[in-house]
Structures are given as C-alpha cells and as structure tokens.
C-alpha cells in the first residue's frame, strides 16, 4: 500500500499519473473526506497512517508559497518542518519507507559550484529554513527514507513560472526577468519518475531491480544543464511564439535580483549536483530544455488536463 499526501499539487498529480490509481494506492489531499489529508492535523494524520499502515508514505504536500512564508511562518513551519517529522516517526514505528521532497532553497546560493548533498545548508528564507527543519526531523527519526531535493519545479498542472510567463507574454509587450539566479527547472514528472525508480530499487517484492538498494538519505534530483530565469523565460516564450502564441510580448529584458525585490531572499546559485542520484539509479537525467518545450506545447495546445492557465 502506498499513501501519497498532497495529491492535488504539481508533484502530487505527477505521482498520481506515474503510480496509477488502484485500490491499494491512496492519494490524499486537504479535500479528502474518508481520511485526514491535512498534514498539519497531527492527530488526524497519525490516525490515518496508523489505520492504513502503508508500506510507503510519499509526502508531496508542502507550504510552497515562498514569499508568503515570510509572513505566515507558523503555517510554513507546521507543514514543512513539523508534519514531515510526525510522518517520519510513524514511518519508523510501522516500518514504512518515507519519501519526502525538499529544495535548493536550503542553500545560501554562494559560489557557482553545483551543491552536493553533504554541503552545509544556510537557508536565506523562512521557507528554506522550514524545509531544512523537515529534512532534519526525518533524518533524526530512524525511519527508512529518501529525501529528494529539487529546484524550480514546474508542470502542466498547477501554477508555476512557466505558466506565468505564458500568461504575461499574452498581456504585456515587455517582460523583465531575473538573470543572476542560476539553477535548472525540474519537471514534476521527472521527480515522480525518479521517486518510482528509487522505490523499485528499495522495496523488494514491489518490482525491485537487480541493482543494490540505495542508501537512505538525501538525493539531489534535477535535469541536466543550468540556466537563469531570464533564459528559461526566453525559451518558453520563443517556443510559444513558434506555436503562434505569446503575441503581445515583443521584448524580454534581463534584470538583477536587486531590481526585483521580493519578501523572501532567494539563492543566486541553485545548481544541484545530481551525481549521487545518477549513481543510485544508473541513469542520466533528462535535458531540461526538452522537458520545457514539451510542457509549453502541452499547455498551449490543450493537452494539459486542468484548466488553470488563465
Ligand atoms: N514548486 C517549486 O518550485 C519547488 C522547488 C523545489 C522543491 N519543491 C518541493 O517539491 C514538493 C512538491 O512541490 P509542488 O511544486 O508540487 O508544490 P505545489 O504544487 O504547491 O503543491 C503543494 C501541495 O501541498 C498541499 N498542501 C499544502 N499545505 C497542506 C496541508 N497542510 N495539508 C495537506 N496538503 C497541503 C497543497 O494543497 P492544496 O492543493 O489543498 O492547496 C498542494 O496541493 C514540495 O515539497 C516542495 O517544497 C518545490
């Protein structure tokens, strides 16, 4: 039995697609009625997990509004720091595997080298701090776990930078986009596929492959390559133009982080070194540009399954 929490988010939807709906898989969200899907309801969450006693708990739920977290610190901490700790304690008790997700925002963004899993964390924002505390609570729990740190997650579901750029390019003649924050966009489908690959390697009886079981712990999970938000936006908008869309936008201008003040500070260097995951899975990550182009096409040509592009 697999329980997925946060099933309405970008990653939650991708996990639903990848795992497939079946009676032995339970996808919970805050809207769930039969079981508690609110991860900040400690009593409800505990009762749900102790009742179901899944072999695998996948936590795709999180407080992801990075700027809002600066004001709503308690809510961010409850979802991102406390709840993963509760899940981990239960996982340890029932011998379940816990899979959780974290972020490049646990780093301070200094330097230009891609961050390794063992590098020191020094988050700049409440969101980053809350995610780091969540990681630490899981690591300390003794539960079998994988924590996948991703950067700049997007998908054709939900709201994200790619869809914001597509919308703005229909409305404005000029877009100004940050060009000094480096990282790579990670499609939620890739994160979901890597999750299933790790599960397959780690859980004999659920289709384990012949490779050795990966060590429990943190893995960086992102596609190959690196870019800035500006170059990412250019790729998105050029792809849209080639499909006859994004007609209003005539110019995309690069700006600095300083020229675009936000409530939360973000790292300048969000590059993630993914060698550890590549070694564990025995596969190379996809190219980020190809995934972005495919997603632009899916969103604009109406092959997406929700209607939240406004
Ligand atoms: N988005 C990014 O750029 C990014 C970057 C790096 C890492 N990550 C990490 O990747 C993971 C997945 O992110 P995502 O992009 O899929 O996020 P998302 O699209 O914002 O989805 C987050 C989901 O969490 C749910 N949630 C929030 N609070 C909850 C609560 N108290 N109880 C139950 N569910 C709750 C939301 O529910 P509702 O639908 O009810 O609001 C939403 O469906 C998270 O761990 C995130 O920190 C994300």
Short mmCIF file of C-alpha atoms and ligand atoms in Angstrom, two decimals:
data_model
loop_
_atom_site.label_atom_id
_atom_site.label_comp_id
_atom_site.label_asym_id
_atom_site.label_seq_id
_atom_site.Cartn_x
_atom_site.Cartn_y
_atom_site.Cartn_z
CA UNK A 1 0.00 0.00 0.00
CA UNK A 2 1.28 3.44 -0.98
CA UNK A 3 -0.14 6.63 0.56
CA UNK A 4 0.53 9.91 -1.25
CA UNK A 5 -0.08 13.16 0.65
CA UNK A 6 -0.55 16.43 -1.24
CA UNK A 7 -2.10 14.76 -4.26
CA UNK A 8 -3.52 17.99 -5.71
CA UNK A 9 -0.15 19.74 -6.16
CA UNK A 10 2.13 19.66 -9.19
CA UNK A 11 4.11 16.72 -7.87
CA UNK A 12 1.07 15.05 -6.34
CA UNK A 13 -0.63 14.97 -9.74
CA UNK A 14 2.54 13.69 -11.41
CA UNK A 15 2.77 10.91 -8.80
CA UNK A 16 -0.86 10.01 -9.43
CA UNK A 17 -0.10 9.69 -13.16
CA UNK A 18 3.09 7.70 -12.54
CA UNK A 19 1.82 5.34 -9.85
CA UNK A 20 -1.65 4.91 -11.30
CA UNK A 21 -4.88 4.84 -9.40
CA UNK A 22 -5.58 1.44 -7.85
CA UNK A 23 -7.34 0.31 -4.68
CA UNK A 24 -4.01 -0.30 -2.96
CA UNK A 25 -2.84 3.27 -3.58
CA UNK A 26 -4.34 6.12 -1.62
CA UNK A 27 -3.98 9.71 -2.82
CA UNK A 28 -4.87 12.19 -0.08
CA UNK A 29 -5.28 15.94 -0.13
CA UNK A 30 -6.79 18.56 2.16
CA UNK A 31 -10.09 17.84 0.38
CA UNK A 32 -10.09 14.13 1.32
CA UNK A 33 -13.13 13.05 3.27
CA UNK A 34 -12.62 9.39 4.28
CA UNK A 35 -9.17 10.00 5.74
CA UNK A 36 -7.36 13.07 7.06
CA UNK A 37 -5.24 14.58 4.28
CA UNK A 38 -4.26 17.75 6.18
CA UNK A 39 -0.64 17.16 7.14
CA UNK A 40 -0.78 19.84 9.85
CA UNK A 41 -3.56 17.99 11.67
CA UNK A 42 -1.18 15.86 13.72
CA UNK A 43 -3.86 13.76 15.39
CA UNK A 44 -5.74 13.18 12.14
CA UNK A 45 -2.56 12.39 10.20
CA UNK A 46 -1.40 9.95 12.86
CA UNK A 47 -4.76 8.22 12.97
CA UNK A 48 -4.85 7.95 9.17
CA UNK A 49 -1.37 6.47 8.84
CA UNK A 50 -1.71 4.14 11.82
CA UNK A 51 -5.04 2.93 10.46
CA UNK A 52 -3.81 2.32 6.89
CA UNK A 53 -0.30 1.16 7.88
CA UNK A 54 1.13 1.74 4.38
CA UNK A 55 4.44 0.22 3.24
CA UNK A 56 5.31 3.52 1.61
CA UNK A 57 4.39 7.10 2.53
CA UNK A 58 5.07 9.73 -0.12
CA UNK A 59 4.80 13.32 1.09
CA UNK A 60 4.21 15.68 -1.83
CA UNK A 61 2.42 18.21 0.41
CA UNK A 62 4.17 21.39 1.46
CA UNK A 63 3.69 25.09 2.12
CA UNK A 64 5.28 26.28 -1.14
CA UNK A 65 4.41 30.00 -1.21
CA UNK A 66 7.96 31.22 -0.66
CA UNK A 67 7.18 34.92 -0.15
CA UNK A 68 4.03 34.34 1.90
CA UNK A 69 6.02 32.11 4.26
CA UNK A 70 7.88 35.23 5.47
CA UNK A 71 4.55 36.45 6.94
CA UNK A 72 2.97 33.09 7.71
CA UNK A 73 5.92 31.50 9.44
CA UNK A 74 3.85 29.32 11.76
CA UNK A 75 1.88 27.79 8.90
CA UNK A 76 5.06 27.17 6.88
CA UNK A 77 6.76 25.55 9.87
CA UNK A 78 3.73 23.38 10.64
CA UNK A 79 3.57 21.95 7.11
CA UNK A 80 7.26 21.87 6.18
CA UNK A 81 9.04 21.23 9.48
CA UNK A 82 6.66 19.59 11.96
CA UNK A 83 4.49 17.42 9.68
CA UNK A 84 7.40 15.58 7.99
CA UNK A 85 8.74 14.82 11.47
CA UNK A 86 5.39 13.33 12.51
CA UNK A 87 5.28 11.24 9.33
CA UNK A 88 8.82 10.03 9.93
CA UNK A 89 8.06 8.96 13.50
CA UNK A 90 5.07 6.98 12.30
CA UNK A 91 7.08 5.50 9.41
CA UNK A 92 9.71 4.34 11.91
CA UNK A 93 7.01 2.80 14.11
CA UNK A 94 5.28 0.86 11.31
CA UNK A 95 8.49 0.16 9.33
CA UNK A 96 7.28 2.12 6.30
CA UNK A 97 9.50 3.82 3.74
CA UNK A 98 9.03 7.61 3.76
CA UNK A 99 9.71 9.62 0.63
CA UNK A 100 9.85 13.38 1.04
CA UNK A 101 10.86 16.36 -1.09
CA UNK A 102 12.99 19.36 -0.35
CA UNK A 103 14.55 22.26 -2.15
CA UNK A 104 17.63 24.10 -3.36
CA UNK A 105 16.45 26.93 -1.07
CA UNK A 106 18.13 25.15 1.88
CA UNK A 107 21.41 26.61 0.49
CA UNK A 108 22.60 30.21 0.72
CA UNK A 109 23.36 30.40 -3.00
CA UNK A 110 27.01 31.36 -2.64
CA UNK A 111 29.59 30.41 -5.27
CA UNK A 112 28.92 28.84 -8.63
CA UNK A 113 29.57 25.16 -7.96
CA UNK A 114 26.58 22.80 -8.03
CA UNK A 115 25.63 21.94 -4.45
CA UNK A 116 26.29 18.43 -3.20
CA UNK A 117 24.09 16.64 -0.66
CA UNK A 118 26.79 16.96 2.01
CA UNK A 119 27.33 20.71 1.58
CA UNK A 120 26.44 22.94 4.51
CA UNK A 121 22.92 24.38 4.46
CA UNK A 122 22.23 28.02 5.31
CA UNK A 123 18.76 28.96 4.08
CA UNK A 124 18.01 32.61 3.32
CA UNK A 125 14.23 32.43 3.78
CA UNK A 126 11.60 31.13 6.18
CA UNK A 127 10.55 28.63 3.50
CA UNK A 128 14.14 27.35 3.17
CA UNK A 129 14.51 27.12 6.95
CA UNK A 130 11.23 25.25 7.32
CA UNK A 131 12.21 22.76 4.61
CA UNK A 132 15.61 22.21 6.22
CA UNK A 133 13.99 21.54 9.61
CA UNK A 134 11.72 19.00 7.90
CA UNK A 135 14.74 17.23 6.42
CA UNK A 136 16.46 17.19 9.82
CA UNK A 137 13.40 15.78 11.59
CA UNK A 138 13.23 12.92 9.09
CA UNK A 139 16.97 12.19 9.27
CA UNK A 140 16.79 12.05 13.08
CA UNK A 141 13.77 9.73 13.15
CA UNK A 142 15.48 6.47 12.24
CA UNK A 143 12.84 5.84 9.53
CA UNK A 144 13.80 4.38 6.16
CA UNK A 145 13.68 7.44 3.95
CA UNK A 146 14.62 9.20 0.75
CA UNK A 147 14.56 12.99 0.57
CA UNK A 148 14.69 14.33 -2.98
CA UNK A 149 15.83 17.94 -3.24
CA UNK A 150 14.62 19.57 -6.44
CA UNK A 151 14.85 23.07 -7.94
CA UNK A 152 12.32 25.25 -9.77
CA UNK A 153 9.57 22.60 -10.02
CA UNK A 154 7.00 23.02 -12.80
CA UNK A 155 4.40 21.00 -14.63
CA UNK A 156 1.42 21.49 -16.89
CA UNK A 157 -0.67 21.19 -13.67
CA UNK A 158 -0.86 23.97 -11.09
CA UNK A 159 0.80 27.35 -11.03
CA UNK A 160 4.43 27.89 -11.83
CA UNK A 161 6.91 30.22 -13.54
CA UNK A 162 6.47 28.63 -16.98
CA UNK A 163 2.72 29.21 -16.96
CA UNK A 164 3.11 32.72 -15.54
CA UNK A 165 5.45 33.61 -18.41
CA UNK A 166 2.99 32.23 -20.97
CA UNK A 167 0.19 34.29 -19.45
CA UNK A 168 2.23 37.51 -19.19
CA UNK A 169 3.50 37.12 -22.77
CA UNK A 170 -0.12 37.31 -23.94
CA UNK A 171 -0.70 40.51 -21.93
CA UNK A 172 2.47 42.61 -21.92
CA UNK A 173 4.79 43.90 -24.61
CA UNK A 174 7.87 43.70 -22.39
CA UNK A 175 8.84 41.22 -19.68
CA UNK A 176 11.69 41.89 -17.26
CA UNK A 177 13.15 38.66 -15.87
CA UNK A 178 15.91 37.92 -13.35
CA UNK A 179 19.18 36.91 -14.96
CA UNK A 180 21.51 36.39 -11.99
CA UNK A 181 19.85 33.42 -10.25
CA UNK A 182 21.17 30.15 -11.64
CA UNK A 183 19.53 26.75 -11.45
CA UNK A 184 17.50 24.37 -13.55
CA UNK A 185 13.74 23.85 -13.97
CA UNK A 186 12.64 20.38 -12.83
CA UNK A 187 9.52 18.87 -14.34
CA UNK A 188 7.31 17.23 -11.69
CA UNK A 189 7.07 14.16 -13.96
CA UNK A 190 10.82 13.65 -13.67
CA UNK A 191 10.65 13.94 -9.90
CA UNK A 192 7.82 11.39 -9.86
CA UNK A 193 9.70 9.02 -12.19
CA UNK A 194 12.85 9.22 -10.03
CA UNK A 195 10.68 8.51 -6.98
CA UNK A 196 9.32 5.33 -8.55
CA UNK A 197 12.80 4.25 -9.64
CA UNK A 198 14.05 4.61 -6.05
CA UNK A 199 11.03 2.69 -4.74
CA UNK A 200 11.68 -0.10 -7.23
CA UNK A 201 15.28 -0.36 -6.12
CA UNK A 202 14.50 -0.16 -2.41
CA UNK A 203 11.46 -2.36 -1.98
CA UNK A 204 11.87 -6.00 -2.96
CA UNK A 205 8.53 -7.51 -3.83
CA UNK A 206 7.34 -4.27 -5.40
CA UNK A 207 9.37 -4.87 -8.55
CA UNK A 208 12.89 -4.40 -7.17
CA UNK A 209 15.58 -4.42 -9.83
CA UNK A 210 18.86 -6.29 -9.51
CA UNK A 211 20.91 -3.20 -8.59
CA UNK A 212 21.84 -2.70 -4.94
CA UNK A 213 19.47 -0.83 -2.61
CA UNK A 214 20.38 2.86 -2.48
CA UNK A 215 21.41 4.27 0.91
CA UNK A 216 18.65 6.08 2.79
CA UNK A 217 19.10 9.83 2.86
CA UNK A 218 19.16 12.93 0.71
CA UNK A 219 19.42 12.93 -3.09
CA UNK A 220 19.55 15.90 -5.44
CA UNK A 221 17.08 15.39 -8.27
CA UNK A 222 17.14 17.78 -11.24
CA UNK A 223 17.60 17.62 -15.01
CA UNK A 224 20.91 18.14 -16.81
CA UNK A 225 22.08 21.66 -17.59
CA UNK A 226 21.78 25.07 -15.99
CA UNK A 227 20.12 28.35 -16.80
CA UNK A 228 18.76 31.59 -15.37
CA UNK A 229 15.11 32.61 -15.04
CA UNK A 230 15.71 35.01 -17.96
CA UNK A 231 17.00 32.33 -20.35
CA UNK A 232 14.29 29.96 -19.16
CA UNK A 233 11.65 32.62 -19.93
CA UNK A 234 13.18 33.22 -23.37
CA UNK A 235 12.95 29.52 -24.20
CA UNK A 236 9.33 29.37 -23.02
CA UNK A 237 8.26 32.46 -24.95
CA UNK A 238 10.13 31.55 -28.14
CA UNK A 239 8.54 28.10 -28.03
CA UNK A 240 5.13 29.75 -27.56
CA UNK A 241 5.76 32.14 -30.47
CA UNK A 242 6.63 29.22 -32.72
CA UNK A 243 3.12 27.95 -31.95
CA UNK A 244 1.57 31.32 -32.83
CA UNK A 245 1.07 32.36 -29.17
CA UNK A 246 2.70 34.96 -26.86
CA UNK A 247 1.96 37.60 -29.49
CA UNK A 248 1.87 40.62 -27.16
CA UNK A 249 5.42 40.17 -25.93
CA UNK A 250 7.96 42.00 -28.10
CA UNK A 251 10.88 42.17 -25.69
CA UNK A 252 12.31 40.20 -22.76
CA UNK A 253 14.82 42.17 -20.70
CA UNK A 254 17.32 40.74 -18.22
CA UNK A 255 17.33 42.30 -14.73
CA UNK A 256 19.19 41.63 -11.49
CA UNK A 257 17.75 40.20 -8.27
CA UNK A 258 18.24 43.66 -6.72
CA UNK A 259 15.97 45.18 -9.35
CA UNK A 260 13.14 42.79 -8.38
CA UNK A 261 12.74 42.93 -4.58
CA UNK A 262 10.70 40.12 -3.01
CA UNK A 263 9.70 39.36 0.58
CA UNK A 264 11.89 36.26 0.67
CA UNK A 265 15.54 36.20 -0.34
CA UNK A 266 16.41 33.56 -2.94
CA UNK A 267 19.76 31.90 -3.62
CA UNK A 268 21.78 33.15 -6.60
CA UNK A 269 23.31 29.71 -7.05
CA UNK A 270 20.65 26.97 -7.03
CA UNK A 271 22.66 24.49 -9.14
CA UNK A 272 22.35 20.94 -7.76
CA UNK A 273 24.94 18.23 -8.30
CA UNK A 274 22.92 15.10 -9.10
CA UNK A 275 25.78 12.54 -9.35
CA UNK A 276 24.61 10.65 -6.26
CA UNK A 277 21.14 10.00 -7.74
CA UNK A 278 22.63 9.14 -11.14
CA UNK A 279 24.87 6.53 -9.47
CA UNK A 280 21.94 5.11 -7.49
CA UNK A 281 19.60 4.86 -10.47
CA UNK A 282 22.19 4.03 -13.10
CA UNK A 283 20.60 6.57 -15.45
CA UNK A 284 21.35 10.11 -16.59
CA UNK A 285 18.79 12.89 -16.03
CA UNK A 286 16.84 14.32 -18.97
CA UNK A 287 17.75 17.54 -20.72
CA UNK A 288 15.86 20.45 -19.10
CA UNK A 289 15.15 22.27 -22.37
CA UNK A 290 13.37 19.37 -24.00
CA UNK A 291 11.04 18.96 -20.99
CA UNK A 292 10.25 22.70 -21.04
CA UNK A 293 9.43 22.69 -24.76
CA UNK A 294 7.19 19.64 -24.36
CA UNK A 295 5.36 21.33 -21.49
CA UNK A 296 4.84 24.59 -23.38
CA UNK A 297 3.34 22.54 -26.18
CA UNK A 298 1.14 20.58 -23.75
CA UNK A 299 -0.13 23.75 -22.06
CA UNK A 300 -0.75 25.76 -25.23
CA UNK A 301 -2.08 23.03 -27.42
CA UNK A 302 -4.56 21.99 -24.74
CA UNK A 303 -3.18 18.58 -23.92
CA UNK A 304 -2.97 19.54 -20.26
CA UNK A 305 -5.61 18.04 -18.03
CA UNK A 306 -6.56 21.07 -15.96
CA UNK A 307 -7.77 24.49 -16.94
CA UNK A 308 -5.74 26.69 -14.69
CA UNK A 309 -3.91 28.63 -17.41
CA UNK A 310 -5.76 31.93 -17.20
N1 LIG B 1 7.43 24.39 -6.61
C1 LIG B 1 8.76 24.53 -6.61
O1 LIG B 1 9.32 25.36 -7.32
C2 LIG B 1 9.61 23.62 -5.75
C3 LIG B 1 11.01 23.75 -5.82
C4 LIG B 1 11.79 22.89 -5.06
C5 LIG B 1 11.21 21.97 -4.23
N2 LIG B 1 9.87 21.88 -4.15
C6 LIG B 1 9.27 20.90 -3.25
O2 LIG B 1 8.63 19.91 -4.04
C7 LIG B 1 7.49 19.41 -3.36
C8 LIG B 1 6.26 19.47 -4.24
O3 LIG B 1 6.02 20.81 -4.59
P1 LIG B 1 4.94 21.23 -5.70
O4 LIG B 1 5.64 22.10 -6.67
O5 LIG B 1 4.20 20.04 -6.16
O6 LIG B 1 4.02 22.15 -4.79
P2 LIG B 1 2.53 22.65 -5.04
O7 LIG B 1 2.14 22.48 -6.46
O8 LIG B 1 2.46 24.00 -4.42
O9 LIG B 1 1.68 21.62 -4.19
C9 LIG B 1 1.77 21.57 -2.81
C10 LIG B 1 0.57 20.80 -2.33
O10 LIG B 1 0.68 20.73 -0.90
C11 LIG B 1 -0.61 20.85 -0.42
N3 LIG B 1 -0.62 21.30 0.97
C12 LIG B 1 -0.21 22.49 1.49
N4 LIG B 1 -0.44 22.51 2.81
C13 LIG B 1 -1.04 21.33 3.12
C14 LIG B 1 -1.55 20.75 4.30
N5 LIG B 1 -1.50 21.42 5.46
N6 LIG B 1 -2.07 19.52 4.24
C15 LIG B 1 -2.16 18.85 3.08
N7 LIG B 1 -1.71 19.33 1.91
C16 LIG B 1 -1.16 20.57 1.94
C17 LIG B 1 -1.34 21.84 -1.31
O11 LIG B 1 -2.70 21.57 -1.13
P3 LIG B 1 -3.88 22.40 -1.77
O12 LIG B 1 -3.97 21.92 -3.19
O13 LIG B 1 -5.04 22.00 -0.93
O14 LIG B 1 -3.51 23.84 -1.64
C18 LIG B 1 -0.77 21.48 -2.66
O15 LIG B 1 -1.60 20.56 -3.33
C19 LIG B 1 7.38 20.22 -2.06
O16 LIG B 1 7.99 19.51 -1.02
C20 LIG B 1 8.19 21.47 -2.36
O17 LIG B 1 8.71 22.04 -1.19
C21 LIG B 1 9.03 22.68 -4.91
#
